[in-house]
C-alpha positions in Angstrom: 50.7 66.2 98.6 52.4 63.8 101.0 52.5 65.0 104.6 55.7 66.9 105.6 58.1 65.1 107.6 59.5 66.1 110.8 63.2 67.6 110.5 64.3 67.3 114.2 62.1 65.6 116.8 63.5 67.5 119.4 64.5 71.4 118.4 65.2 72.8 121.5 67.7 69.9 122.2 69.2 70.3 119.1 69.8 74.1 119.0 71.4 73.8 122.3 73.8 70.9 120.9 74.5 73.3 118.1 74.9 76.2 119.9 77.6 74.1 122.1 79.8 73.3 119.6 79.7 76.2 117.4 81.1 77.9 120.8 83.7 74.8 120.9 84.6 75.4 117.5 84.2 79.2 117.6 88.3 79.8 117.0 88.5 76.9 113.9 89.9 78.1 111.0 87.1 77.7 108.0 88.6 75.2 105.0 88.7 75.7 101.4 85.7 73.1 100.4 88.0 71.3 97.6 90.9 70.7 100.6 88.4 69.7 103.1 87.5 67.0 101.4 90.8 65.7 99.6 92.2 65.8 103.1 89.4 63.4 104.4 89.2 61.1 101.2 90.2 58.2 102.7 87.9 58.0 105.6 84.9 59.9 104.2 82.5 57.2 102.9 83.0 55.4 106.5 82.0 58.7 107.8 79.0 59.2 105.4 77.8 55.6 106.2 75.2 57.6 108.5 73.0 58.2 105.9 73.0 54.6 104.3 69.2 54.5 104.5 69.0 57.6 102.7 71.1 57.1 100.2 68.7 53.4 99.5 65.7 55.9 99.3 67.9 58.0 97.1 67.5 55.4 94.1 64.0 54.0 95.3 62.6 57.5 94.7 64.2 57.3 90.9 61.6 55.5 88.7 62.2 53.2 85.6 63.1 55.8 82.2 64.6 58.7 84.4 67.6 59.3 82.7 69.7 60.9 81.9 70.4 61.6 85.3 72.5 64.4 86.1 74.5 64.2 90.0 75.1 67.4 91.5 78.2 67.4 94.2 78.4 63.2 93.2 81.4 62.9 95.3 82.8 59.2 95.9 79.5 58.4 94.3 77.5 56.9 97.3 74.1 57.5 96.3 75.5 56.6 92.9 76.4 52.8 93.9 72.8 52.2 95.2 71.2 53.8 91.7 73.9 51.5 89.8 72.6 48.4 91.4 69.4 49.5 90.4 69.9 50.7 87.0 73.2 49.7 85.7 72.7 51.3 82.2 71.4 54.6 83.4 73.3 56.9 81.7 74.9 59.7 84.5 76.8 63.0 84.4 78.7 63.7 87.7 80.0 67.2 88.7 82.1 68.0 91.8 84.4 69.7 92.7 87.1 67.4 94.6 89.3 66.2 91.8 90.3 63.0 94.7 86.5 62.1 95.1 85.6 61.8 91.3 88.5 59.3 90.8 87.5 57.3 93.4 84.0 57.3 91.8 85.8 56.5 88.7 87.3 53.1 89.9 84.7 52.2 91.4 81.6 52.6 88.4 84.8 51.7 85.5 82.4 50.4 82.2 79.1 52.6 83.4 77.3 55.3 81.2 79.0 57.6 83.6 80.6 61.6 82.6 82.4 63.0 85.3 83.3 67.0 85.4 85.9 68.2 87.9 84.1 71.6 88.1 82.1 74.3 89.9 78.6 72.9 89.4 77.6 76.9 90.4 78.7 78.2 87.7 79.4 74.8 85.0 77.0 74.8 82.0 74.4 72.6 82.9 72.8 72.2 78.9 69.2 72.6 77.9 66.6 70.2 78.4 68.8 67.6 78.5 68.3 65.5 81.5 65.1 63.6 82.6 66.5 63.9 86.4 69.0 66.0 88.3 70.2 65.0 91.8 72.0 66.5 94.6 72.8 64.6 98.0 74.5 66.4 101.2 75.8 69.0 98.9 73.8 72.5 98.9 73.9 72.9 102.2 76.9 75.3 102.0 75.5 77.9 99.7 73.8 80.8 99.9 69.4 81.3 98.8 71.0 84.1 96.2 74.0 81.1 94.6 70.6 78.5 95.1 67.9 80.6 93.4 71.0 80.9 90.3 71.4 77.3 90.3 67.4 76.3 89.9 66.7 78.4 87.6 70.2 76.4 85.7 68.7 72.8 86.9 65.3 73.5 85.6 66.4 74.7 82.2 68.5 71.7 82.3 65.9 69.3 83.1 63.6 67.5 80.0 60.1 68.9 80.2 58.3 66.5 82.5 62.0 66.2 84.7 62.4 66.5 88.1 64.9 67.7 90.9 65.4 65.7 94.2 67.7 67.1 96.6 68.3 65.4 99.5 70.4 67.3 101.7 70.7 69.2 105.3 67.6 71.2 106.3 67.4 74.0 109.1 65.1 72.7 111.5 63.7 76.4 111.9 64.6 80.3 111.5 66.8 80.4 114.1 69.2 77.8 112.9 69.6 79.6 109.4 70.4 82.7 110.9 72.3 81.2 113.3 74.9 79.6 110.8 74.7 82.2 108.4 75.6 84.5 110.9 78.3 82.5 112.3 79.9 81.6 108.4 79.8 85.1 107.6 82.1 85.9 111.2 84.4 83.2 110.4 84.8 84.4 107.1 86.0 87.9 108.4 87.9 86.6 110.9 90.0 84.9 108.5 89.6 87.3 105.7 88.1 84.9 103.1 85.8 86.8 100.4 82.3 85.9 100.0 82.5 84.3 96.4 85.2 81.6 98.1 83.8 78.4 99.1 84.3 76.9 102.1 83.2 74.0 104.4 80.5 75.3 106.7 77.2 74.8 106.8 74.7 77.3 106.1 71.2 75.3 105.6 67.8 76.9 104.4 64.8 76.2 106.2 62.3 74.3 104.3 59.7 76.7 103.6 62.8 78.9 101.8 64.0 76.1 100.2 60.7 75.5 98.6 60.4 79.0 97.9 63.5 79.2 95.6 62.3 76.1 93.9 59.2 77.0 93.1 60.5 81.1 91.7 63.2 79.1 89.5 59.5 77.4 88.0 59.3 74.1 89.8 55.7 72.7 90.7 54.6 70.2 93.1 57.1 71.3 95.5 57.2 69.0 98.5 59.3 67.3 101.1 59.2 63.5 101.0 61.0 62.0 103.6 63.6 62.6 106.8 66.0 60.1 107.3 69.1 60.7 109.8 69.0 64.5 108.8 69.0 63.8 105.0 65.4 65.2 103.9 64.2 64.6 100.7 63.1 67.7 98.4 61.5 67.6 95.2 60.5 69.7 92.6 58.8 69.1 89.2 59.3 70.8 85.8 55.9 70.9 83.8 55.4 68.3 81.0 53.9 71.2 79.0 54.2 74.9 79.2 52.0 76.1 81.7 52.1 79.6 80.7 
């Protein structure tokens, strides 16, 4: 078990930031996720460039014989162009939701093993032990622990016996963030009269001793938290080589 690794250094100083500018933001309207992110296409990789370190550690963390991998909210493909460089032939299925995003992916991976599916990777059939790997980077982050617990029970049915997840993604720093946002999203939501089952572009992070929770009822072992870069922590689950019924 590797030692946990520290979320926010300073969590007072952050809630207060937080609190700030959800009260500067307070009268925002929310976004439909798919528009959010078509309207930002062209600068969002310069704006992601935060978490280049973490998207290195992304494809360090994969090892040799993976594959298939299968990319969970693959966007523009960031993490995707430092696994690439790694392992050019891996072979890759990439779901999201941003019709914009996954051609630039597209053009940019052109003669790759790489399957792209404009889709709802929520509710998209997943398959049956058919991946050795299943990723997700800066993605879940928006969902609720009732649409998460769904979707790992999905991944690890999806996932080769001896498979793992990694998601690497927003974390709360404590209880009182996750409520905060949740709280907050759900407002917003009435505010504007957008229904519950409509996505939209707001963060609502789990803490991590939920997120490992859910991973570990959906039948993940092993469940840890490798790293912290930026904001980006690294979550990992395993799926038993054998049954271990």
């Amino acid at each position: 078990m590797t030692k946990t690794p520290v979320i926010r250094e300073n969590i007072p100083a952050y809630l207060a930031e937080l609190r700030q500018w959800l009260d500067e933001t307070k009268d925002v309207p929310l976004e439909g996720m798919d528009g959010f992110f078509t309207a930002r296409i062209e600068g969002y990789e310069a704006h992601m460039a935060v978490w280049e370190k973490a998207y290195g550690r992304t494809a360090a963390l994969l090892p040799e014989g993976c594959g298939p991998l299968l990319d969970l909210g693959c966007g523009t493909g960031l993490e995707l162009d430092r696994i690439f460089a790694r392992w050019p032939d891996l072979p890759v299925t990439g779901i999201d939701l941003c019709a914009a995003m996954l051609e630039k992916l597209r053009a940019k991976h052109a003669g790759r093993r790489l399957t792209l599916q404009c889709a709802d990777y929520l509710t998209a059939g997943l398959g049956d032990a058919r991946y050795g790997a299943v990723l997700s980077v800066q993605s879940l982050h928006h969902f609720t622990p009732a649409q998460k617990s769904a979707l790992y029970c999905r991944i690890y049915q999806a996932l080769r016996p001896g498979g793992f997840f990694l998601e690497v993604d927003y974390i709360a720093c404590c209880g009182e963030e996750e409520t905060l946002l949740r709280a907050e999203c759900a407002r917003r939501r009435a505010r504007d009269g957008i229904p519950a089952e409509q996505f939209v572009h707001f963060d609502t992070p789990l803490t991590l001793p939920h997120e490992l929770a859910l991973l570990r009822t959906a039948g993940f072992y092993e469940c840890e938290a490798l790293d912290s870069i930026a904001g980006a922590t690294f979550v990992r689950g395993m799926k038993p080589a054998v049954s271990r019924a």
